[in-house]
Structures are given as structure tokens and as C-alpha cells.
Amino acid sequence: MSDTVIKIENLSKEYRLGTINHGTLYRDLQSWSARIRGKEDPNSKIASAGFKVQIGSFMALDDISFEVKQGDVLGIVGRNGAGKSTLLKIISRVTMPTRGEVKIKGRVASLLEVGTGFHPELTGRENIYLNGAILGMTKKEIGRKFDEIVDFAEIENFIDTPVKRYSSGMYVRLAFAVAANLEPEILIIDEVLAVGDAQFQKKCLGKMEQVSTKQGRTVLFVSHNMAMITSLCTSAVLLDSGKLRVRGNTSDVVLSYYTQYSGSPASFDFRSSNKFIGDDHAMLISGSVVDSEGNVANEFDIRNPVTITMRYRVTRPDHYRFIPNFHFYAPDGTCAFISGPQEVTTESGEFEAVCTIPGNYLNDGTYFVGLALSSMETGVKAHFYEQNALSFNVKDPIDNVPTRNGYAGPIPGMIRPKLDWKIRGVA
Amino acid sequence: MQEQWTTTIRPVSGWLNINLAELWRYRDLIALFVRRDFVASYKQTILGPLWFLIQPLFSTVVFTVIFGNIAKIPTDGLPPMLFYMAGIVSWNYFSSCMTNTANTFVANAGIFGKVYFPRLTVPVSVIIINLATFAIQFVLFLCILFYFTLKGAPVHISPWILLTPLLLLQMGILGLGIGIMVSSLTTKYRDLTFLVGFGTQLWMYATPIVYPMSQIPEKWRWLFALNPMAAVVETFRYAFLGVGVISTDVLAFSFGMTLLIFCIGVILFSRTEKTFMDTV
């Protein structure tokens, strides 16, 4: 027996575009009788124009194949409309595929959206049973898990209160607790962790990890939060307009998600693309991420410096004092830091601004760089600001990294600078 | 090597995809749905489950005044109260089986769109709830029957009473059959929701509830054979009160029609449940 628990083969899902029917029986009958008598369909929108328009169809999923192994935490990423939800809907049997098939070993449970399947008038206790049964458990199984669920959701005191009196946080906690403690072989989570306080989120993440590593269960996790995907998932798939783009380890997928979708390369040049970013006074020309040898790169060893360069032209200085500045963002959209020079320029002409981040300064992970040119005259003015213009990935080889000092686990934080430290005996 | 897959998801094929074993596996869910709807409908009401009794009593009184006292429609020599109550209790059971399952897909679109469980659990649980409601109302009917018997009303319980479980089953599956048929069609045609509301009322008047079958001229009786509920209500009344026009042929015919409607309903339902998320 192999340990593949989900096998997806040539899966496609097609939706017909436009109105499937006229929505009322009367109109359908009208169209039908017109067709019988060989007349124009009175309800056809294009009939009057004298030509026919093909009813369009839209592939929500287009020939997707991949496998998921037992114990995997698979991140599913992609832009809105990429087909993530359709994929989950098919796996959780809510809708049918048009072609292809999915084979599943074990029970699938989805973490429901807040309150779906909860009845507001029923108490927490009754809702645990109801929700568990909706997810496919028997009463006996729920009874066995009951205390664990209540304990996990932290609602002991409210267990016999109708859930309509619950706070939204309590709702989510209860919903997650039921799904996560059900012990399905495959757990589907579609971006619900965004709700609930930070402490509970942490608890959920811990639970997910425990579920996958200790109990060998498989988790499918859809999120737009790349930081969460990176920290939770063992592997990931990237979907783009219904097609499977990348299947691989999480950091590769996350990076291609960003480079593909935000158009964040390691370098760009607007002179070749006739793109104009700027205003009356200045414009952006090009930008790149380069290594210490001056080569454009998007992967860096955590110990090596990263250099960002930006070319721009000042066309009308008008006594402005121009300050280029770079904005560094983490994948989840948090600003890591902003940096600018200690000097200003006031003349017109073409300039190149270069900023070097020393090695042993950034943490590992992906960074996005926004390129901007501001000026200080009467108040701050931004002449251009190109968000996520560049991106690069910092890799941590773990061995021989001075900021690790032998520790091998994940190190949180936006940056991980090597600072001046002194330790001395004092007694 | 042959691998053991628990589930294979494929495009829809075939007409009938009802998996009864799976429905049985989800019996706890059915029980919980029943409990939920029973409890939820009377939470935060003062009279609670008493409403189950008030509603048929009230209808009976209204019918007695309007059809008995004002319109003076004969009731086969029975006390009007008793006559109407027998009809109302059985009709209520049937019509609520029908109307409460008729919106299965539209009303549950939210949860059906999120999680899979056999969709039939919902209408089946509705039938069970209605059966329970009927049981309560039936006890009320028996009390009234007892009261009138003590007062010397010309009532005789007939051996047909043994058919009661079958009659209940028939009303249940007829209501379920039409209900799930309508619920499948309403995913495409919302018009039907309106039709169900007043269609049920029309149907009630086409069924011998407020009048006895004996009032219908012989030459028109065949028309009533086409209404499966006519035979059921008339038999129910004959079983408990001993009056009515019944025949085994008509009853058998109505049972056959019920089965046919039920099968069509189940087929439509099983076709719809696979794809309705894309059309609803």
C-alpha cells in the first residue's frame, strides 16, 4: 500500500457562462414553444442582432492531476478565481467534476465557515453534536470527543447557552474545535483562521501541526496569507486560472505565487516595456536585486549581502529635494522596514540609487521591495511608488549560520540581524 | 496493485444515485435534525409544544362554524367537530410533509454548499418531525373521539383501523415525493414556490376534508380517484368513525400512484443533488 491518500486525476470542472435558463418556467416554455414552431426564440438576447453567439464556458479547473500523501499539510494558493475553492468543493463532494476523478482514502471533513451548520437557538452542547453529525460522525464518536472539544474551544461555562448569545470569537472556536477534534483522515481548512484572537489562532495552528505530524492526518489548507502557508504547510500547489502551475515545496510555491501574481521579478526595465511610472517631475526606469558580484539574483544565502538598485530620471527638479527610498515587505503584507539615503539630489538627469543590506541581517523568507521616489519641499511628496516592484528570497542553510548558533528550529521575526554582543562574567 | 479507496468522485452518471447504506450511516444526523427542528421551532414561545394542539383545534372550530353552521354541509350524520378534525389531522400531516420538504435545496443552500452529507437526510428528518407532530394531534383526535362516543355519537370503529400505519406511510411518501420533486425543480424555477402555497389549498378543497365523499354525485366520483389523497382521507375517516365511501380498488390505485410519484421525486432529487450548487 502506498501512502497516497488523495489522488486527483485529470480533474476538470466546467461552468457554463451566462444564464443557464430563464429562471422562470413561463419563459422556458415560451422559448421551447417558439423552437417547436420554428420561430425565433423571443427570449434570446442576440436573436435581434441576427447572429448567434456561442454560449461561453469557463474552466474553473482544467486538467489537474496531483497526489497528496498521508501526513502532508498541503497549502493551496492562487489568486481569487484560480480554482482553489472549486477544487475543495469537489474534494469535499459538494459539487461534481465535469471530467476526471478524485480518489480519497478516509473520511474528509471541512472546517465550516463560521456558524454554518450551527443553529442559533440550540445550545453549545447540542450544536457540537449537530455539527459533528453533519461532518459525518456518529453520536457515539462525538460523545467520546465531547470533553476534548469543549476544553479546546474554551467554552466550558457557556456549553448550555444558546449559541446565538456567543461572541463571534466563541463561534469560531467552537467550529474549529469540532472539526479539528473529529479525527477525520483528511481535514480541509478554507481560510477561517483569520478570525479569532491571536492566542486562539496560535492554538489552532498548533493543533493542525499536531494533527498532521503526530496523528498522521492530512490537511488541505487554503489561504491568502503566505506567512501562514509558509509556516504550516509541508508542500503546496499553485493554481492559476484553473491550471496547476507549481507543485512542490512551500517556499518555491510561495515565491512563484508572488513573482507570478504581483509581477515581482528580480529585475525589471520599463524602457523595454514602454511602461510609465512617475509624474511631471520624475519617472522610474528600472530596478534589480543583485548579489555581491553584481549579478541579478532572486535567491540569497542568509549570510550574504543583498543589493537593491533603482534607476530613475528627474525631468523637472523645480527645487525639490529628491529622496529615493525602498520599502521592504514580508509576504503577508507586513512592512519589515523602509530605508532611504542620508543625502538628497536637486538636479535633473538620470540617477541610480543603490542600497546594500548586509549579510546576517534579514531573516529567511521572501521579501518584496517597493521602489519610491519622494521629495521634501512643502511637505512630503511621492513622485512614484511602485509596490512589490522586486522580490527576492533569503535562504537559510541552517548549518554554520552565525545568527543560529547551532539552533535548528524556525526563528520568527522580520529581520534577524547579527548585532554586537558581549557576555562577561560579573561574579 | 489494487488500492483501497474509500471514496471515488466522478462526474454524474446514471439516473439513480441513491445510496441507502450511506443514508443509514447518517441516521444520527437525521435524529439530530429532528431534534433541532423540534426544539428550535418552539424555543422562545410561551406556549411551546402546545401550539401543536392549538392549531388543529382552531382550524376545527373555524371549519365547524363556516362549513358546518353557516354553509350547512352535511357530515354523514357525525358531529361536525369530529368529522372535520379527522380530515384536518390527516391533511395537516400530508400537507406539512409536502410543503416543508418543498424548499429543501433552496433553504439549505448555505450548508449544502459547504459540506457533504446525504441530502436526503433533510427531507427524511422533516417527515419524521411531521410524524411526531401528527402523533400529538392524533392523541388529541382520540380524546375528542372518546368524548363524543361517551356523549353517544353514532361512531363505530371499523377493522380498517388496522390500515392506519399504511395510510400514514402513504401520506408520508406522497408528501415527500411531491416535496422533493418540487424542491428539485425550484433550484431552476423559483415560480414553483408560489404554486406550492396556493396549490396546497386548492388540493385540500379537492379532497373530502370539509365535505364527505357521499355528497359527490356518483358520476363524478372517478375524478376523485385521480387524487390519491381523497381515498386516504376517506379511508382514515371510515376506519375511525365508520362513515365514508371507500373501495379497495380506489385505495390500491391511489397507493400505486403514490409510489410512482415517490419514485419520480427520488430520481429528480438524486439528479439535482449532484449539480444544484452550480445552478442555485
XYZ file of C-alpha atoms in Angstrom:
707
model
C 0.000 0.000 0.000
C 1.327 3.395 -0.867
C 0.624 6.235 1.492
C -1.200 8.366 -1.038
C -4.497 9.476 0.468
C -5.790 11.760 -2.255
C -5.240 11.063 -5.902
C -6.527 13.598 -8.368
C -6.527 12.562 -11.990
C -7.215 14.882 -14.927
C -9.773 16.766 -12.945
C -11.768 19.403 -14.804
C -14.761 21.454 -13.876
C -16.584 23.464 -16.454
C -19.156 26.121 -15.780
C -21.447 27.462 -18.431
C -21.373 31.194 -18.638
C -24.394 33.383 -18.800
C -27.905 32.341 -17.895
C -28.449 28.628 -17.863
C -32.164 29.125 -18.299
C -34.535 32.000 -17.979
C -35.228 31.303 -14.357
C -38.964 31.113 -14.729
C -40.944 28.227 -16.071
C -43.035 30.537 -18.240
C -40.060 31.798 -20.229
C -38.611 28.355 -20.668
C -41.918 27.153 -22.051
C -42.129 30.208 -24.301
C -38.669 29.555 -25.737
C -39.474 25.916 -26.111
C -42.724 26.511 -27.985
C -41.005 29.020 -30.268
C -38.388 26.441 -31.127
C -41.091 23.868 -31.866
C -42.836 26.238 -34.273
C -39.544 27.103 -35.891
C -39.652 30.742 -34.853
C -37.048 32.963 -33.271
C -36.694 32.462 -29.561
C -38.353 35.567 -28.066
C -36.081 35.341 -25.064
C -32.832 35.077 -26.953
C -30.844 38.219 -26.348
C -28.891 38.001 -29.566
C -31.661 36.963 -31.898
C -32.480 40.533 -32.902
C -28.944 41.239 -33.986
C -29.237 38.454 -36.493
C -26.285 36.329 -35.461
C -25.708 33.716 -32.872
C -23.307 33.903 -30.023
C -21.825 30.722 -28.701
C -22.693 30.098 -25.120
C -19.390 30.509 -23.417
C -17.992 28.101 -20.932
C -15.415 28.623 -18.320
C -12.975 26.096 -16.970
C -12.797 26.535 -13.213
C -10.409 23.593 -13.128
C -8.542 22.466 -16.176
C -7.000 19.017 -16.246
C -5.462 18.945 -12.809
C -3.580 15.935 -11.527
C -1.632 15.527 -8.331
C -1.362 13.341 -5.298
C -1.316 14.075 -1.614
C 0.498 11.812 0.791
C -0.617 10.897 4.244
C 0.510 13.408 6.864
C 1.032 16.194 4.355
C -0.121 19.677 5.114
C -0.811 20.879 1.629
C -1.190 24.588 1.024
C -3.369 25.558 -1.898
C -2.596 29.032 -3.141
C -3.668 31.136 -6.060
C -5.387 34.343 -6.908
C -9.128 34.813 -6.475
C -10.834 32.733 -9.113
C -7.876 30.444 -9.616
C -9.998 27.432 -8.761
C -8.984 26.802 -5.158
C -12.489 26.720 -3.783
C -13.797 24.660 -6.683
C -11.080 22.109 -6.007
C -12.015 21.932 -2.343
C -15.692 21.716 -3.222
C -15.057 18.726 -5.421
C -12.868 17.019 -2.839
C -15.468 17.609 -0.159
C -18.168 16.316 -2.561
C -20.215 19.467 -2.585
C -20.173 19.609 -6.349
C -19.284 17.199 -9.110
C -16.398 17.400 -11.537
C -17.085 17.604 -15.266
C -14.277 15.240 -16.161
C -11.666 13.247 -14.335
C -11.804 11.812 -10.886
C -10.652 12.127 -7.327
C -9.865 9.116 -5.201
C -9.817 9.510 -1.484
C -8.758 7.227 1.308
C -10.511 8.002 4.556
C -13.023 10.478 5.798
C -12.966 14.090 4.708
C -14.134 16.874 6.994
C -14.171 20.535 6.162
C -13.794 23.198 8.741
C -17.012 25.039 8.158
C -17.274 28.740 7.801
C -18.278 30.493 10.977
C -21.612 29.192 12.088
C -22.533 27.127 9.032
C -24.383 24.174 10.431
C -24.891 25.860 13.756
C -28.392 26.574 14.818
C -28.549 29.804 16.831
C -31.339 28.601 19.116
C -29.541 25.448 20.167
C -27.032 25.329 22.976
C -23.324 24.806 22.509
C -23.724 21.193 23.542
C -26.491 20.499 21.040
C -24.564 22.257 18.308
C -21.452 20.184 18.922
C -23.491 17.053 18.320
C -25.269 18.522 15.323
C -22.119 19.855 13.725
C -20.234 16.642 14.372
C -23.006 14.639 12.760
C -23.066 16.947 9.746
C -19.362 16.290 9.387
C -20.085 12.592 9.348
C -19.531 11.410 12.912
C -21.846 9.173 14.816
C -23.295 10.243 18.132
C -21.031 7.815 19.949
C -17.875 9.196 18.392
C -18.868 12.738 19.262
C -19.641 11.671 22.826
C -16.129 10.293 23.170
C -14.597 13.518 21.933
C -17.003 15.847 23.650
C -14.878 16.937 26.606
C -11.874 17.466 24.410
C -13.886 19.697 22.084
C -15.328 21.794 24.899
C -11.950 22.078 26.500
C -10.279 23.118 23.275
C -12.928 25.707 22.453
C -12.647 27.200 25.963
C -16.401 27.478 26.390
C -16.972 25.280 29.473
C -19.134 27.911 31.159
C -21.328 28.531 28.151
C -21.875 24.995 26.999
C -25.581 25.101 27.818
C -26.169 28.599 26.483
C -27.787 29.028 23.050
C -25.034 29.861 20.611
C -26.850 32.971 19.446
C -25.563 34.557 22.640
C -21.992 33.631 21.819
C -19.450 36.163 20.670
C -18.156 35.661 17.152
C -14.863 34.507 18.616
C -16.602 31.786 20.610
C -18.438 30.696 17.487
C -15.223 30.201 15.551
C -13.522 28.487 18.434
C -16.364 26.024 18.713
C -16.462 25.391 14.964
C -12.748 24.782 14.772
C -12.770 22.629 17.877
C -15.427 20.338 16.434
C -13.709 19.918 13.075
C -10.199 19.553 14.434
C -11.124 17.048 17.108
C -13.168 14.853 14.832
C -10.122 12.997 13.692
C -11.028 12.881 10.043
C -8.298 11.373 7.911
C -8.374 14.483 5.757
C -9.130 17.930 7.120
C -9.994 20.797 4.793
C -9.497 24.320 6.052
C -10.542 27.226 3.895
C -9.256 30.429 5.391
C -11.141 30.645 8.610
C -8.244 31.063 10.945
C -8.266 34.753 10.169
C -10.968 35.070 12.792
C -10.436 34.599 16.475
C -7.856 36.230 18.646
C -4.138 35.766 18.177
C -3.860 33.362 21.067
C -6.517 31.064 19.700
C -5.034 31.237 16.228
C -1.793 30.004 17.662
C -3.603 27.191 19.370
C -5.283 26.208 16.102
C -2.006 26.194 14.268
C -0.514 24.041 16.980
C -3.465 21.697 16.716
C -3.077 21.467 12.958
C 0.555 20.625 13.306
C -0.199 18.028 15.919
C -2.932 16.560 13.763
C -0.617 16.174 10.800
C 2.669 15.165 12.362
C 1.619 13.134 15.380
C -1.589 11.585 14.155
C -0.501 11.288 10.546
C -3.547 13.058 9.227
C -3.640 15.045 6.045
C -4.594 18.702 5.944
C -5.562 20.763 2.910
C -5.200 24.412 3.688
C -6.329 27.295 1.511
C -5.205 30.756 2.429
C -4.110 34.064 1.003
C -1.858 34.539 3.972
C 1.519 33.419 2.699
C 3.136 33.690 6.097
C 0.669 31.135 7.401
C 1.138 28.892 4.381
C 4.886 29.053 4.794
C 4.860 28.242 8.465
C 2.255 25.472 8.335
C 2.476 23.617 5.090
C 4.909 20.903 4.169
C 4.175 21.338 0.498
C 1.925 23.408 -1.683
C 0.255 23.746 -5.058
C -0.209 26.920 -7.023
C -3.337 27.210 -9.138
C -3.774 29.801 -11.839
C -6.961 30.106 -13.895
C -7.840 26.509 -13.244
C -4.462 25.078 -14.104
C -1.896 23.566 -11.819
C 1.181 25.789 -12.108
C 3.563 24.602 -9.457
C 3.540 21.609 -7.165
C 6.437 21.475 -4.793
C 7.837 22.609 -1.521
C 6.183 25.530 0.163
C 8.811 28.217 -0.303
C 9.084 27.610 -4.047
C 5.354 27.772 -4.457
C 5.041 30.873 -2.326
C 7.762 32.575 -4.292
C 6.206 31.717 -7.627
C 2.868 32.900 -6.278
C 4.394 36.278 -5.696
C 6.561 36.539 -8.746
C 3.687 35.440 -10.945
C 0.921 37.399 -9.417
C 2.377 40.605 -8.196
C 4.724 40.623 -11.143
C 7.659 40.902 -8.792
C 10.790 39.792 -10.594
C 14.395 40.132 -9.560
C 14.777 42.891 -12.100
C 12.703 44.954 -14.491
C 13.288 47.628 -17.057
C 10.484 49.918 -18.146
C 12.435 51.093 -21.182
C 11.690 47.805 -22.904
C 8.043 47.687 -21.898
C 7.078 51.317 -22.505
C 5.566 51.455 -19.069
C 5.498 54.789 -17.337
C 5.551 55.156 -13.597
C 6.030 58.664 -12.324
C 4.737 62.212 -12.501
C 5.692 65.575 -14.067
C 8.948 65.666 -12.206
C 10.421 62.198 -12.187
C 9.972 58.673 -13.536
C 11.082 55.183 -12.672
C 13.278 53.432 -15.242
C 14.463 50.123 -13.878
C 15.257 48.167 -10.772
C 17.054 44.993 -9.828
C 18.196 42.805 -6.990
C 21.867 41.886 -7.339
C 24.370 39.849 -5.387
C 27.844 40.890 -4.288
C 29.244 40.097 -7.734
C 26.751 42.362 -9.439
C 24.625 39.579 -10.955
C 20.853 39.763 -10.862
C 19.588 37.071 -8.485
C 16.474 36.190 -6.552
C 17.923 33.740 -4.069
C 20.379 34.713 -1.418
C 22.230 32.920 1.301
C 21.266 34.493 4.591
C 24.921 35.288 5.222
C 25.407 37.253 2.001
C 24.544 40.864 1.283
C 21.616 41.814 -0.940
C 21.849 44.884 -3.101
C 18.854 46.740 -4.490
C 19.379 49.175 -7.329
C 16.925 51.595 -8.874
C 17.342 53.836 -11.878
C 15.167 56.870 -12.299
C 15.130 60.102 -14.258
C 14.394 63.512 -12.843
C 12.882 65.626 -15.614
C 11.840 68.797 -13.794
C 13.588 69.299 -10.463
C 11.663 72.507 -9.553
C 13.735 72.949 -6.399
C 12.557 69.666 -4.982
C 14.976 67.675 -2.863
C 14.611 64.121 -4.164
C 14.984 61.155 -1.820
C 14.824 57.616 -3.245
C 13.546 55.059 -0.744
C 12.952 51.329 -0.648
C 10.107 49.614 1.186
C 10.646 46.027 2.300
C 7.577 43.898 2.842
C 7.010 40.394 4.113
C 4.715 38.126 2.065
C 1.798 38.629 4.420
C 1.885 42.340 3.703
C 3.630 43.466 6.861
C 6.196 46.175 6.362
C 9.593 44.919 7.505
C 11.337 48.251 7.198
C 11.800 51.279 4.978
C 15.182 52.640 4.068
C 16.384 55.829 2.419
C 19.714 57.570 1.850
C 21.279 60.241 4.006
C 21.684 62.549 1.009
C 19.347 64.248 -1.463
C 19.659 65.348 -5.102
C 18.254 68.511 -6.588
C 19.382 68.372 -10.239
C 17.724 66.822 -13.282
C 19.184 63.784 -15.030
C 19.333 60.035 -14.675
C 20.245 58.578 -11.301
C 20.970 55.200 -9.868
C 20.213 54.568 -6.210
C 21.925 51.590 -4.652
C 21.234 50.173 -1.231
C 23.008 47.195 0.235
C 21.569 45.129 3.033
C 24.447 43.403 4.784
C 24.573 39.655 5.204
C 23.321 38.274 8.509
C 20.741 40.995 8.689
C 17.472 39.726 7.177
C 15.590 36.689 8.383
C 14.974 33.842 5.974
C 11.912 34.113 3.751
C 10.622 36.153 0.882
C 10.863 39.917 0.735
C 9.094 42.296 -1.575
C 10.603 45.619 -2.391
C 8.612 48.710 -3.175
C 10.579 51.395 -5.031
C 9.747 55.004 -4.392
C 10.984 58.491 -5.013
C 9.806 61.151 -2.626
C 10.713 64.737 -2.137
C 10.683 67.153 0.736
C 9.779 70.695 -0.140
C 6.493 71.932 1.101
C 5.510 68.694 2.770
C 6.301 65.176 1.644
C 5.502 64.338 -1.962
C 5.707 60.924 -3.621
C 6.686 61.141 -7.286
C 6.291 57.450 -7.779
C 5.828 54.432 -5.613
C 5.915 51.049 -7.286
C 4.692 48.490 -4.767
C 6.184 44.992 -4.851
C 8.375 46.016 -7.769
C 11.059 43.491 -6.906
C 11.276 40.388 -4.817
C 13.933 38.077 -3.532
C 14.178 35.080 -1.319
C 16.560 34.673 1.591
C 17.544 31.090 2.251
C 18.863 29.769 5.485
C 21.212 26.792 5.067
C 20.951 26.269 8.867
C 24.482 24.879 9.173
C 27.164 27.393 10.041
C 24.804 30.336 10.260
C 26.170 32.685 12.919
C 22.741 34.005 13.938
C 21.650 30.440 14.712
C 24.493 29.350 16.900
C 23.632 25.706 16.311
C 19.861 26.028 16.850
C 17.955 24.350 14.022
C 14.317 25.331 14.566
C 12.414 28.151 12.938
C 13.311 31.647 14.093
C 10.477 34.152 13.940
C 10.869 37.830 13.161
C 11.085 40.162 10.202
C 14.807 40.541 10.490
C 17.490 38.535 12.204
C 20.418 40.891 12.494
C 23.811 39.876 13.755
C 24.435 42.523 16.382
C 27.252 43.392 18.737
C 27.035 41.190 21.778
C 29.254 40.945 24.819
C 28.966 38.385 27.551
C 31.161 38.763 30.592
C 31.273 37.109 33.915
C 30.260 39.507 36.679
C 30.577 37.415 39.798
C -1.615 -3.390 -7.075
C -5.218 -2.779 -6.176
C -5.539 0.100 -3.774
C -8.307 0.625 -1.294
C -10.034 3.912 -1.897
C -12.929 4.817 0.340
C -14.420 7.375 -1.996
C -14.153 7.993 -5.690
C -15.565 11.215 -7.018
C -16.573 11.088 -10.655
C -18.851 13.049 -12.956
C -22.545 12.222 -12.564
C -23.699 9.223 -14.480
C -26.867 7.194 -14.420
C -30.298 8.127 -13.251
C -30.492 6.769 -9.792
C -27.717 7.521 -7.367
C -29.421 6.965 -4.073
C -27.116 5.320 -1.626
C -29.335 3.875 1.070
C -26.452 2.395 3.048
C -24.971 5.855 3.330
C -28.300 7.303 4.427
C -28.400 4.684 7.161
C -24.884 5.566 8.243
C -26.035 9.121 8.762
C -29.033 8.111 10.899
C -27.624 10.009 13.865
C -27.670 13.138 11.768
C -31.315 12.540 10.893
C -32.093 12.143 14.585
C -30.254 15.366 15.376
C -32.021 17.262 12.596
C -35.334 16.088 14.009
C -34.333 17.234 17.465
C -33.018 20.539 16.187
C -36.175 21.443 14.298
C -38.437 20.262 17.072
C -36.633 22.201 19.777
C -35.827 25.231 17.684
C -39.339 25.870 16.454
C -40.713 26.307 19.960
C -37.857 27.982 21.753
C -38.795 31.427 22.970
C -42.504 30.779 22.607
C -44.720 30.948 25.672
C -46.959 28.000 24.897
C -44.206 25.843 23.387
C -45.379 22.452 22.089
C -48.957 23.378 22.970
C -49.081 25.044 19.579
C -49.180 21.579 18.049
C -52.613 21.189 19.657
C -53.928 24.709 19.351
C -53.527 24.872 15.605
C -55.729 21.861 14.608
C -58.246 22.722 17.325
C -58.566 26.215 15.977
C -58.964 25.013 12.383
C -61.608 22.548 13.505
C -63.586 25.262 15.248
C -63.354 27.541 12.199
C -64.456 24.749 9.855
C -67.311 23.803 12.188
C -68.588 27.378 12.199
C -68.137 28.110 8.498
C -68.818 24.843 6.747
C -70.990 23.207 9.383
C -73.090 26.016 10.839
C -73.144 28.594 8.058
C -72.803 26.602 4.830
C -74.576 23.612 6.431
C -72.593 20.991 4.525
C -73.717 17.591 5.818
C -71.174 15.470 7.674
C -72.556 11.970 7.191
C -74.507 12.260 10.428
C -71.441 12.780 12.561
C -70.805 15.628 15.000
C -69.140 18.249 12.758
C -66.238 18.726 15.200
C -65.295 15.085 14.948
C -65.778 14.925 11.205
C -63.588 17.942 10.466
C -60.941 17.022 12.956
C -60.335 13.616 11.339
C -59.831 15.336 7.999
C -57.709 18.179 9.327
C -55.329 15.996 11.331
C -54.579 13.723 8.402
C -54.456 16.543 5.858
C -52.131 18.581 8.085
C -49.723 15.706 8.248
C -49.674 15.267 4.495
C -49.533 18.927 3.574
C -46.742 19.755 6.016
C -44.754 16.769 4.724
C -45.127 18.281 1.284
C -44.589 21.978 1.962
C -41.753 21.504 4.449
C -39.721 19.373 2.073
C -40.504 21.513 -0.963
C -37.802 24.066 -0.113
C -35.070 21.581 0.828
C -32.477 22.764 -1.666
C -33.105 26.471 -1.587
C -33.393 26.700 2.206
C -30.292 24.628 2.821
C -28.162 26.025 0.012
C -25.789 27.539 2.554
C -24.869 24.345 4.272
C -25.184 22.133 1.187
C -22.603 24.386 -0.421
C -20.109 23.818 2.340
C -20.191 20.235 3.366
C -21.266 16.899 2.035
C -23.762 14.638 3.714
C -26.553 12.664 2.076
C -29.014 15.361 1.071
C -31.978 13.068 1.669
C -31.316 13.284 5.416
C -33.010 16.678 5.415
C -36.388 15.752 3.876
C -36.411 12.431 5.723
C -35.951 14.221 9.030
C -38.800 16.568 8.088
C -41.100 13.592 7.564
C -40.152 12.220 10.979
C -40.877 15.550 12.648
C -44.251 15.689 10.971
C -44.962 12.162 12.073
C -44.265 13.217 15.654
C -46.486 16.271 15.243
C -49.157 14.033 13.829
C -48.847 11.674 16.804
C -49.542 14.545 19.198
C -52.501 15.739 17.164
C -53.727 12.202 16.787
C -53.901 11.822 20.564
C -55.996 14.992 20.644
C -58.244 13.499 17.986
C -58.619 10.299 20.023
C -59.557 12.337 23.102
C -62.256 14.139 21.183
C -63.413 10.870 19.663
C -63.664 9.390 23.171
C -65.612 12.413 24.405
C -68.139 12.213 21.594
C -68.507 8.449 21.955
C -69.368 8.978 25.635
C -71.972 11.509 24.554
C -73.464 8.844 22.331
C -72.446 9.981 18.870
C -73.054 7.352 16.137
C -69.401 6.334 15.844
C -68.157 2.840 15.142
C -64.541 1.986 14.750
C -64.061 -0.405 11.842
C -61.431 -3.097 11.229
C -59.956 -0.769 8.608
C -58.225 0.842 11.552
C -55.507 -1.742 11.099
C -54.611 0.040 7.874
C -53.655 3.229 9.763
C -49.875 2.629 9.631
C -50.125 2.028 5.902
C -52.170 5.203 5.451
C -49.582 7.173 7.395
C -46.806 5.701 5.310
C -48.664 6.555 2.146
C -49.312 10.149 3.171
C -45.681 10.469 4.214
C -44.163 9.209 0.994
C -46.678 11.059 -1.138
C -45.833 14.315 0.646
C -42.127 13.525 0.486
C -42.315 12.552 -3.182
C -44.041 15.743 -4.247
C -41.979 17.848 -1.847
C -38.598 16.688 -3.113
C -39.831 16.854 -6.690
C -40.766 20.493 -6.199
C -37.559 21.210 -4.291
C -35.531 19.822 -7.195
C -37.418 21.903 -9.712
C -37.259 25.092 -7.643
C -33.470 25.113 -7.996
C -34.209 26.097 -11.592
C -37.710 27.501 -11.426
C -38.491 29.645 -8.441
C -42.101 30.044 -9.638
C -42.996 26.743 -8.078
C -42.581 28.118 -4.577
C -45.668 30.254 -5.138
C -47.510 27.390 -6.705
C -46.944 25.171 -3.674
C -48.557 27.674 -1.333
C -51.897 28.028 -3.025
C -51.718 24.652 -4.771
C -51.857 23.026 -1.340
C -55.011 24.973 -0.506
C -56.699 24.074 -3.773
C -55.744 20.488 -3.280
C -57.333 20.495 0.157
C -60.654 21.559 -1.311
C -60.308 18.857 -3.947
C -60.020 16.349 -1.126
C -63.004 15.366 1.030
C -61.965 17.322 4.115
C -64.789 19.813 4.542
C -67.356 17.624 2.820
C -67.971 13.869 2.798
C -67.431 11.796 -0.330
C -71.078 10.719 -0.136
C -72.089 14.223 -1.189
C -70.312 13.806 -4.517
C -72.624 12.541 -7.288
C -71.793 9.015 -8.404
C -70.807 10.102 -11.930
C -68.087 12.409 -10.634
C -66.525 10.022 -8.142
C -64.000 8.730 -10.713
C -62.448 12.194 -10.712
C -61.630 11.796 -7.042
C -59.882 8.533 -7.740
C -57.260 10.601 -9.544
C -56.491 12.398 -6.293
C -54.543 9.897 -4.191
C -55.270 11.866 -1.030
C -59.078 11.526 -1.447
C -59.004 7.783 -0.891
C -56.557 8.096 2.002
C -58.599 10.677 3.915
C -61.855 8.890 3.263
C -60.379 5.583 4.443
C -58.901 7.212 7.530
C -62.300 8.607 8.430
C -64.007 5.321 7.724
C -61.502 3.480 9.915
C -62.075 5.626 12.974
C -65.586 6.980 12.560
C -67.238 4.313 10.487
C -68.604 6.561 7.755
C -67.373 7.214 4.251
C -67.304 5.814 0.744
C -64.342 3.524 0.267
C -63.262 0.803 -2.096
C -60.164 -1.355 -2.172
C -59.694 -0.692 -5.900
C -59.521 3.061 -5.481
C -57.260 2.712 -2.465
C -54.915 0.365 -4.330
C -54.886 2.711 -7.309
C -54.042 5.652 -5.080
C -51.259 3.652 -3.481
C -49.803 2.807 -6.881
C -49.948 6.445 -7.902
C -48.213 7.422 -4.663
C -45.369 5.008 -5.360
C -44.980 6.344 -8.873
C -44.844 9.958 -7.672
C -42.376 8.995 -4.975
C -40.057 7.283 -7.464
C -40.111 10.260 -9.821
C -39.372 12.536 -6.870
C -36.410 10.460 -5.726
C -34.958 10.297 -9.233
C -35.267 14.055 -9.718
C -33.796 14.641 -6.292
C -30.804 12.407 -6.881
C -30.149 14.122 -10.214
C -30.395 17.545 -8.672
C -28.306 16.960 -5.561
C -25.155 16.418 -7.602
C -25.236 19.622 -9.549
C -27.552 22.040 -7.849
C -24.674 24.001 -6.333
C -23.851 25.158 -9.845
C -27.346 26.342 -10.661
C -28.885 27.527 -7.413
